[in-house]
PDB file of C-alpha atoms in Angstrom:
ATOM      1  CA  ASP U   1       6.997   8.191  -3.344  1.00  0.00           C
ATOM      2  CA  ALA U   2       9.637   7.878  -0.663  1.00  0.00           C
ATOM      3  CA  LYS U   3       9.063  10.106   2.357  1.00  0.00           C
ATOM      4  CA  THR U   4      12.779  10.571   2.954  1.00  0.00           C
ATOM      5  CA  THR U   5      15.592  12.599   1.425  1.00  0.00           C
ATOM      6  CA  GLN U   6      19.176  11.384   1.470  1.00  0.00           C
ATOM      7  CA  PRO U   7      22.373  12.615  -0.194  1.00  0.00           C
ATOM      8  CA  PRO U   8      23.091  10.494  -3.280  1.00  0.00           C
ATOM      9  CA  SER U   9      26.665   9.658  -2.271  1.00  0.00           C
ATOM     10  CA  MET U  10      29.223  10.011   0.512  1.00  0.00           C
ATOM     11  CA  ASP U  11      32.827   9.019   1.109  1.00  0.00           C
ATOM     12  CA  CYS U  12      34.356   7.930   4.387  1.00  0.00           C
ATOM     13  CA  ALA U  13      37.893   6.969   5.342  1.00  0.00           C
ATOM     14  CA  GLU U  14      38.384   3.443   6.621  1.00  0.00           C
ATOM     15  CA  GLY U  15      38.365   3.322  10.422  1.00  0.00           C
ATOM     16  CA  ARG U  16      36.539   6.622  10.777  1.00  0.00           C
ATOM     17  CA  ALA U  17      32.903   7.094  11.706  1.00  0.00           C
ATOM     18  CA  ALA U  18      30.449   7.287   8.830  1.00  0.00           C
ATOM     19  CA  ASN U  19      27.514   9.604   9.509  1.00  0.00           C
ATOM     20  CA  LEU U  20      24.667   9.194   7.045  1.00  0.00           C
ATOM     21  CA  PRO U  21      21.917  11.827   7.249  1.00  0.00           C
ATOM     22  CA  CYS U  22      18.263  11.434   6.384  1.00  0.00           C
ATOM     23  CA  ASN U  23      15.510  14.040   6.252  1.00  0.00           C
ATOM     24  CA  HIS U  24      11.931  12.980   6.937  1.00  0.00           C
ATOM     25  CA  SER U  25      10.174  16.261   7.661  1.00  0.00           C
ATOM     26  CA  THR U  26       6.662  14.861   7.043  1.00  0.00           C
ATOM     27  CA  ILE U  27       7.003  11.889   9.394  1.00  0.00           C
ATOM     28  CA  SER U  28       3.873  11.025  11.349  1.00  0.00           C
ATOM     29  CA  GLY U  29       3.727  10.299  15.055  1.00  0.00           C
ATOM     30  CA  ASN U  30       3.301   6.562  14.565  1.00  0.00           C
ATOM     31  CA  GLU U  31       5.957   6.140  11.878  1.00  0.00           C
ATOM     32  CA  TYR U  32       9.288   4.543  12.602  1.00  0.00           C
ATOM     33  CA  VAL U  33      12.609   5.263  10.918  1.00  0.00           C
ATOM     34  CA  TYR U  34      14.266   2.190   9.383  1.00  0.00           C
ATOM     35  CA  TRP U  35      17.675   1.743   7.834  1.00  0.00           C
ATOM     36  CA  TYR U  36      18.654  -0.965   5.399  1.00  0.00           C
ATOM     37  CA  ARG U  37      21.781  -1.327   3.301  1.00  0.00           C
ATOM     38  CA  GLN U  38      22.483  -3.107   0.044  1.00  0.00           C
ATOM     39  CA  ILE U  39      25.920  -4.368  -0.795  1.00  0.00           C
ATOM     40  CA  HIS U  40      26.615  -4.812  -4.502  1.00  0.00           C
ATOM     41  CA  SER U  41      24.809  -7.810  -6.046  1.00  0.00           C
ATOM     42  CA  GLN U  42      23.069  -8.706  -2.781  1.00  0.00           C
ATOM     43  CA  GLY U  43      19.603  -8.105  -1.393  1.00  0.00           C
ATOM     44  CA  PRO U  44      19.052  -5.335   1.171  1.00  0.00           C
ATOM     45  CA  GLN U  45      20.016  -6.072   4.778  1.00  0.00           C
ATOM     46  CA  TYR U  46      18.307  -4.665   7.866  1.00  0.00           C
ATOM     47  CA  ILE U  47      20.485  -2.432  10.052  1.00  0.00           C
ATOM     48  CA  ILE U  48      18.397  -0.710  12.707  1.00  0.00           C
ATOM     49  CA  HIS U  49      15.124   1.085  13.374  1.00  0.00           C
ATOM     50  CA  GLY U  50      13.734   3.536  15.921  1.00  0.00           C
ATOM     51  CA  LEU U  51      10.731   5.678  16.840  1.00  0.00           C
ATOM     52  CA  LYS U  52      12.022   8.648  18.838  1.00  0.00           C
ATOM     53  CA  ASN U  53      14.781   7.452  21.130  1.00  0.00           C
ATOM     54  CA  ASN U  54      18.319   6.889  19.972  1.00  0.00           C
ATOM     55  CA  GLU U  55      19.071   3.263  19.248  1.00  0.00           C
ATOM     56  CA  THR U  56      22.262   1.238  19.113  1.00  0.00           C
ATOM     57  CA  ASN U  57      23.020  -2.305  18.081  1.00  0.00           C
ATOM     58  CA  GLU U  58      26.073  -4.267  17.037  1.00  0.00           C
ATOM     59  CA  MET U  59      26.023  -2.744  13.569  1.00  0.00           C
ATOM     60  CA  ALA U  60      25.238   0.934  14.054  1.00  0.00           C
ATOM     61  CA  SER U  61      23.681   3.739  16.045  1.00  0.00           C
ATOM     62  CA  LEU U  62      20.598   5.707  15.070  1.00  0.00           C
ATOM     63  CA  ILE U  63      20.230   9.287  16.260  1.00  0.00           C
ATOM     64  CA  ILE U  64      16.782  10.833  15.782  1.00  0.00           C
ATOM     65  CA  THR U  65      16.298  14.568  16.352  1.00  0.00           C
ATOM     66  CA  GLU U  66      13.856  15.675  19.006  1.00  0.00           C
ATOM     67  CA  ASP U  67      11.354  16.931  16.425  1.00  0.00           C
ATOM     68  CA  ARG U  68      11.836  13.614  14.524  1.00  0.00           C
ATOM     69  CA  LYS U  69      12.241  15.455  11.228  1.00  0.00           C
ATOM     70  CA  SER U  70      15.684  14.039  10.582  1.00  0.00           C
ATOM     71  CA  SER U  71      17.981  11.274  11.689  1.00  0.00           C
ATOM     72  CA  THR U  72      21.565  10.103  11.324  1.00  0.00           C
ATOM     73  CA  LEU U  73      22.878   6.584  10.960  1.00  0.00           C
ATOM     74  CA  ILE U  74      26.323   6.196  12.471  1.00  0.00           C
ATOM     75  CA  LEU U  75      28.751   3.439  11.589  1.00  0.00           C
ATOM     76  CA  PRO U  76      31.347   4.001  14.335  1.00  0.00           C
ATOM     77  CA  HIS U  77      34.373   2.444  12.633  1.00  0.00           C
ATOM     78  CA  ALA U  78      33.724   2.042   8.926  1.00  0.00           C
ATOM     79  CA  THR U  79      35.425  -0.794   7.072  1.00  0.00           C
ATOM     80  CA  LEU U  80      35.747  -1.483   3.358  1.00  0.00           C
ATOM     81  CA  ARG U  81      32.933  -4.022   3.724  1.00  0.00           C
ATOM     82  CA  ASP U  82      30.568  -1.215   4.715  1.00  0.00           C
ATOM     83  CA  THR U  83      30.686   0.129   1.155  1.00  0.00           C
ATOM     84  CA  ALA U  84      27.042  -0.112   0.082  1.00  0.00           C
ATOM     85  CA  VAL U  85      23.862   1.808  -0.688  1.00  0.00           C
ATOM     86  CA  TYR U  86      22.106   2.833   2.527  1.00  0.00           C
ATOM     87  CA  TYR U  87      18.339   3.305   2.537  1.00  0.00           C
ATOM     88  CA  CYS U  88      16.413   5.358   5.086  1.00  0.00           C
ATOM     89  CA  ILE U  89      12.693   4.489   5.189  1.00  0.00           C
ATOM     90  CA  VAL U  90       9.793   5.700   7.305  1.00  0.00           C
ATOM     91  CA  ARG U  91       6.591   3.711   7.858  1.00  0.00           C
ATOM     92  CA  VAL U  92       4.302   2.480  10.578  1.00  0.00           C
ATOM     93  CA  GLY U  93       5.553  -0.287  12.825  1.00  0.00           C
ATOM     94  CA  ASP U  94       3.229  -3.152  11.974  1.00  0.00           C
ATOM     95  CA  ASN U  95       3.559  -5.368   8.938  1.00  0.00           C
ATOM     96  CA  TYR U  96       0.130  -4.508   7.585  1.00  0.00           C
ATOM     97  CA  GLY U  97      -1.000  -1.421   5.794  1.00  0.00           C
ATOM     98  CA  GLN U  98       1.644   0.720   4.138  1.00  0.00           C
ATOM     99  CA  ASN U  99       4.776  -1.063   3.156  1.00  0.00           C
ATOM    100  CA  PHE U 100       8.354  -0.068   2.644  1.00  0.00           C
ATOM    101  CA  VAL U 101       8.989   2.559  -0.002  1.00  0.00           C
ATOM    102  CA  PHE U 102      12.672   2.577  -0.858  1.00  0.00           C
ATOM    103  CA  GLY U 103      14.160   5.760  -2.300  1.00  0.00           C
ATOM    104  CA  PRO U 104      17.454   5.794  -4.215  1.00  0.00           C
ATOM    105  CA  GLY U 105      19.449   5.831  -0.954  1.00  0.00           C
ATOM    106  CA  THR U 106      22.985   7.041  -0.245  1.00  0.00           C
ATOM    107  CA  ARG U 107      25.905   5.298  -1.888  1.00  0.00           C
ATOM    108  CA  LEU U 108      28.611   5.132   0.795  1.00  0.00           C
ATOM    109  CA  SER U 109      32.157   4.499  -0.370  1.00  0.00           C
ATOM    110  CA  VAL U 110      34.641   3.586   2.347  1.00  0.00           C
ATOM    111  CA  LEU U 111      38.107   4.489   1.139  1.00  0.00           C
ATOM    112  CA  PRO U 112      41.354   2.807   2.293  1.00  0.00           C
TER     113      PRO U 112
ATOM    114  CA  GLU E   1      20.012 -20.680   9.572  1.00  0.00           C
ATOM    115  CA  ALA E   2      19.309 -20.917   5.837  1.00  0.00           C
ATOM    116  CA  GLY E   3      18.417 -17.639   4.165  1.00  0.00           C
ATOM    117  CA  VAL E   4      15.899 -16.797   1.474  1.00  0.00           C
ATOM    118  CA  ALA E   5      16.612 -18.825  -1.647  1.00  0.00           C
ATOM    119  CA  GLN E   6      15.865 -17.621  -5.167  1.00  0.00           C
ATOM    120  CA  SER E   7      16.336 -19.145  -8.581  1.00  0.00           C
ATOM    121  CA  PRO E   8      17.472 -18.664 -11.191  1.00  0.00           C
ATOM    122  CA  ARG E   9      20.104 -16.052 -10.363  1.00  0.00           C
ATOM    123  CA  TYR E  10      20.227 -14.768 -13.930  1.00  0.00           C
ATOM    124  CA  LYS E  11      17.827 -14.965 -16.856  1.00  0.00           C
ATOM    125  CA  ILE E  12      18.001 -13.526 -20.355  1.00  0.00           C
ATOM    126  CA  ILE E  13      14.933 -13.619 -22.574  1.00  0.00           C
ATOM    127  CA  GLU E  14      13.566 -11.836 -25.596  1.00  0.00           C
ATOM    128  CA  LYS E  15      10.622  -9.483 -25.368  1.00  0.00           C
ATOM    129  CA  ARG E  16       7.207 -11.110 -25.510  1.00  0.00           C
ATOM    130  CA  GLN E  17       8.602 -14.319 -23.984  1.00  0.00           C
ATOM    131  CA  SER E  18       7.501 -15.635 -20.598  1.00  0.00           C
ATOM    132  CA  VAL E  19       9.626 -16.096 -17.497  1.00  0.00           C
ATOM    133  CA  ALA E  20       9.129 -17.399 -13.958  1.00  0.00           C
ATOM    134  CA  PHE E  21      11.068 -16.819 -10.775  1.00  0.00           C
ATOM    135  CA  TRP E  22      11.005 -19.006  -7.687  1.00  0.00           C
ATOM    136  CA  CYS E  23      11.449 -18.094  -4.040  1.00  0.00           C
ATOM    137  CA  ASN E  24      11.798 -20.252  -0.932  1.00  0.00           C
ATOM    138  CA  PRO E  25      11.492 -18.109   2.228  1.00  0.00           C
ATOM    139  CA  ILE E  26      13.080 -18.726   5.586  1.00  0.00           C
ATOM    140  CA  SER E  27      11.358 -21.580   7.378  1.00  0.00           C
ATOM    141  CA  GLY E  28       8.513 -20.370   9.572  1.00  0.00           C
ATOM    142  CA  HIS E  29       8.197 -16.958   7.925  1.00  0.00           C
ATOM    143  CA  ALA E  30       4.549 -16.277   7.177  1.00  0.00           C
ATOM    144  CA  THR E  31       5.036 -13.083   5.184  1.00  0.00           C
ATOM    145  CA  LEU E  32       6.623 -13.084   1.721  1.00  0.00           C
ATOM    146  CA  TYR E  33       7.367 -10.114  -0.517  1.00  0.00           C
ATOM    147  CA  TRP E  34       8.376  -9.669  -4.147  1.00  0.00           C
ATOM    148  CA  TYR E  35      10.238  -6.502  -5.101  1.00  0.00           C
ATOM    149  CA  GLN E  36      11.400  -5.144  -8.450  1.00  0.00           C
ATOM    150  CA  GLN E  37      14.665  -3.185  -8.483  1.00  0.00           C
ATOM    151  CA  ILE E  38      15.553  -1.269 -11.630  1.00  0.00           C
ATOM    152  CA  LEU E  39      19.202  -0.301 -12.010  1.00  0.00           C
ATOM    153  CA  GLY E  40      20.037   2.768  -9.934  1.00  0.00           C
ATOM    154  CA  GLN E  41      16.782   2.750  -7.990  1.00  0.00           C
ATOM    155  CA  GLY E  42      15.626   1.340  -4.685  1.00  0.00           C
ATOM    156  CA  PRO E  43      13.486  -1.801  -4.586  1.00  0.00           C
ATOM    157  CA  LYS E  44       9.780  -1.368  -5.340  1.00  0.00           C
ATOM    158  CA  LEU E  45       7.232  -3.681  -3.718  1.00  0.00           C
ATOM    159  CA  LEU E  46       5.215  -5.688  -6.236  1.00  0.00           C
ATOM    160  CA  ILE E  47       3.225  -7.998  -3.974  1.00  0.00           C
ATOM    161  CA  GLN E  48       3.016  -9.118  -0.350  1.00  0.00           C
ATOM    162  CA  PHE E  49       1.641 -12.459   0.862  1.00  0.00           C
ATOM    163  CA  GLN E  50       0.580 -13.382   4.369  1.00  0.00           C
ATOM    164  CA  ASN E  51       0.678 -17.202   4.349  1.00  0.00           C
ATOM    165  CA  ASN E  52      -1.067 -18.006   1.046  1.00  0.00           C
ATOM    166  CA  GLY E  53      -3.205 -14.853   0.905  1.00  0.00           C
ATOM    167  CA  VAL E  54      -2.393 -11.588  -0.860  1.00  0.00           C
ATOM    168  CA  VAL E  55      -2.086  -8.583   1.488  1.00  0.00           C
ATOM    169  CA  ASP E  56      -1.025  -5.965  -1.074  1.00  0.00           C
ATOM    170  CA  ASP E  57      -0.660  -6.212  -4.841  1.00  0.00           C
ATOM    171  CA  SER E  58      -1.484  -2.608  -5.665  1.00  0.00           C
ATOM    172  CA  GLN E  59       1.775  -2.070  -7.590  1.00  0.00           C
ATOM    173  CA  LEU E  60       1.743  -5.355  -9.482  1.00  0.00           C
ATOM    174  CA  PRO E  61       1.119  -4.851 -13.242  1.00  0.00           C
ATOM    175  CA  LYS E  62      -1.580  -7.458 -13.355  1.00  0.00           C
ATOM    176  CA  ASP E  63      -1.911  -7.481 -17.124  1.00  0.00           C
ATOM    177  CA  ARG E  64       1.441  -9.239 -17.391  1.00  0.00           C
ATOM    178  CA  PHE E  65       2.641 -10.134 -13.877  1.00  0.00           C
ATOM    179  CA  SER E  66       1.228 -12.848 -11.671  1.00  0.00           C
ATOM    180  CA  ALA E  67       2.351 -14.411  -8.416  1.00  0.00           C
ATOM    181  CA  GLU E  68       1.218 -17.264  -6.268  1.00  0.00           C
ATOM    182  CA  ARG E  69       2.034 -18.875  -2.956  1.00  0.00           C
ATOM    183  CA  LEU E  70      -0.249 -21.892  -3.028  1.00  0.00           C
ATOM    184  CA  LYS E  71       0.830 -23.749   0.122  1.00  0.00           C
ATOM    185  CA  GLY E  72       1.952 -20.702   2.073  1.00  0.00           C
ATOM    186  CA  VAL E  73       5.639 -21.507   1.661  1.00  0.00           C
ATOM    187  CA  ASP E  74       7.336 -21.244  -1.746  1.00  0.00           C
ATOM    188  CA  SER E  75       6.273 -18.578  -4.203  1.00  0.00           C
ATOM    189  CA  THR E  76       6.485 -18.062  -7.943  1.00  0.00           C
ATOM    190  CA  LEU E  77       6.451 -14.750  -9.810  1.00  0.00           C
ATOM    191  CA  LYS E  78       5.661 -14.884 -13.514  1.00  0.00           C
ATOM    192  CA  ILE E  79       5.891 -12.338 -16.315  1.00  0.00           C
ATOM    193  CA  GLN E  80       3.951 -13.017 -19.506  1.00  0.00           C
ATOM    194  CA  PRO E  81       4.715 -11.449 -21.948  1.00  0.00           C
ATOM    195  CA  ALA E  82       7.894  -9.651 -20.956  1.00  0.00           C
ATOM    196  CA  LYS E  83       8.697  -6.107 -22.069  1.00  0.00           C
ATOM    197  CA  LEU E  84      12.046  -4.357 -22.345  1.00  0.00           C
ATOM    198  CA  GLU E  85      11.217  -2.239 -19.270  1.00  0.00           C
ATOM    199  CA  ASP E  86      10.896  -5.382 -17.154  1.00  0.00           C
ATOM    200  CA  SER E  87      14.686  -5.691 -17.128  1.00  0.00           C
ATOM    201  CA  ALA E  88      15.522  -5.510 -13.433  1.00  0.00           C
ATOM    202  CA  VAL E  89      16.522  -7.503 -10.385  1.00  0.00           C
ATOM    203  CA  TYR E  90      13.601  -9.297  -8.775  1.00  0.00           C
ATOM    204  CA  LEU E  91      14.040  -9.647  -5.037  1.00  0.00           C
ATOM    205  CA  CYS E  92      12.161 -11.941  -2.704  1.00  0.00           C
ATOM    206  CA  ALA E  93      12.007 -11.232   1.019  1.00  0.00           C
ATOM    207  CA  SER E  94      10.338 -12.875   3.990  1.00  0.00           C
ATOM    208  CA  SER E  95       9.516 -11.981   7.571  1.00  0.00           C
ATOM    209  CA  LEU E  96       7.763 -13.427  10.597  1.00  0.00           C
ATOM    210  CA  SER E  97       4.102 -12.625  11.006  1.00  0.00           C
ATOM    211  CA  ALA E  98       3.458  -9.316  12.752  1.00  0.00           C
ATOM    212  CA  GLY E  99       0.753 -10.681  14.994  1.00  0.00           C
ATOM    213  CA  LEU E 100      -2.258  -8.493  15.634  1.00  0.00           C
ATOM    214  CA  ALA E 101      -2.862  -5.863  12.972  1.00  0.00           C
ATOM    215  CA  GLY E 102      -2.280  -2.393  14.335  1.00  0.00           C
ATOM    216  CA  ALA E 103       0.016  -3.552  17.110  1.00  0.00           C
ATOM    217  CA  PRO E 104       3.279  -1.575  17.011  1.00  0.00           C
ATOM    218  CA  SER E 105       5.659  -4.357  16.189  1.00  0.00           C
ATOM    219  CA  TYR E 106       8.210  -4.934  13.498  1.00  0.00           C
ATOM    220  CA  ASN E 107       9.717  -8.038  12.035  1.00  0.00           C
ATOM    221  CA  GLU E 108      12.852  -7.635   9.982  1.00  0.00           C
ATOM    222  CA  GLN E 109      12.613  -8.447   6.298  1.00  0.00           C
ATOM    223  CA  PHE E 110      15.242 -10.906   5.092  1.00  0.00           C
ATOM    224  CA  PHE E 111      16.077 -10.590   1.407  1.00  0.00           C
ATOM    225  CA  GLY E 112      17.272 -13.196  -1.032  1.00  0.00           C
ATOM    226  CA  PRO E 113      20.087 -12.574  -3.523  1.00  0.00           C
ATOM    227  CA  GLY E 114      17.662 -11.716  -6.316  1.00  0.00           C
ATOM    228  CA  THR E 115      17.187 -12.778  -9.924  1.00  0.00           C
ATOM    229  CA  ARG E 116      18.655 -10.488 -12.558  1.00  0.00           C
ATOM    230  CA  LEU E 117      16.355 -10.423 -15.602  1.00  0.00           C
ATOM    231  CA  THR E 118      17.502  -9.034 -18.933  1.00  0.00           C
ATOM    232  CA  VAL E 119      14.870  -8.596 -21.647  1.00  0.00           C
ATOM    233  CA  LEU E 120      16.296  -8.134 -25.153  1.00  0.00           C
TER     234      LEU E 120
END
C-alpha cells in the first residue's frame, strides 16, 4: 500500500501557484519524498525529490515540514499544460530494495 | 536523446488469448521496470530488471505473466492466457544503475508511453 495520502483532486487558476499537499506521517528517517506527474495518455514524469531540506528545480519547489510528516509540491505559475495527476511517493534513496508504490495521486486541473 | 520506446501502443484481444509487449529502454540504462496501470489507479510495479537479472518480481502473477530481458537491453512482457482483469496500460520505465546497494542515491525513472491492453 502507498505510504502517502493526497487529496483526489484540486483546481488551480492559470498563472497562479498550485500547492499540492501530501501526508506521509509514517515516513522513516532514510526515506525520501518523490513527486511524479502523469499527463493524460503519457507515462509518469519525474518532477523532484527531497529528504528533509526544501528543494527547487526548474519545474517546481518541494517544501518538507520539519517533522517530515507532510510536504507540499509548488508549481509557481501553473499553466494549462500542468493539468495532470500528481503522485507523491516515499521510499529509500537507492534503486534496490523497496520500489515505488504509486497511490491514486491528485488530479490537478488548471483552469483558464 | 531518444526516450523509452514501447510497442504496440494499443492491443485488443479476447480472453484466454496471448499477448506480448516490447520495450526498448534508453541507451545505457541498466535498470528496466514493467508497471501495470489500471484505469483510475497509480502504476503498480510488476517486475524490475538490473541488466538481464530480475531484482524484484514479487507482484508479477507468474501463473500467466512472464518477462525477459535476455541481452540486458530490450525486454518483452507476455500474458498467457489473458483475463478480463488484465485490461490496463502496461508501462515500461528505465533508469541508470544505482551503483552500490545501500548507497543513498537516486536515478530518475523515465517512462515510455505505455501499451493500452483491452481484453474482451
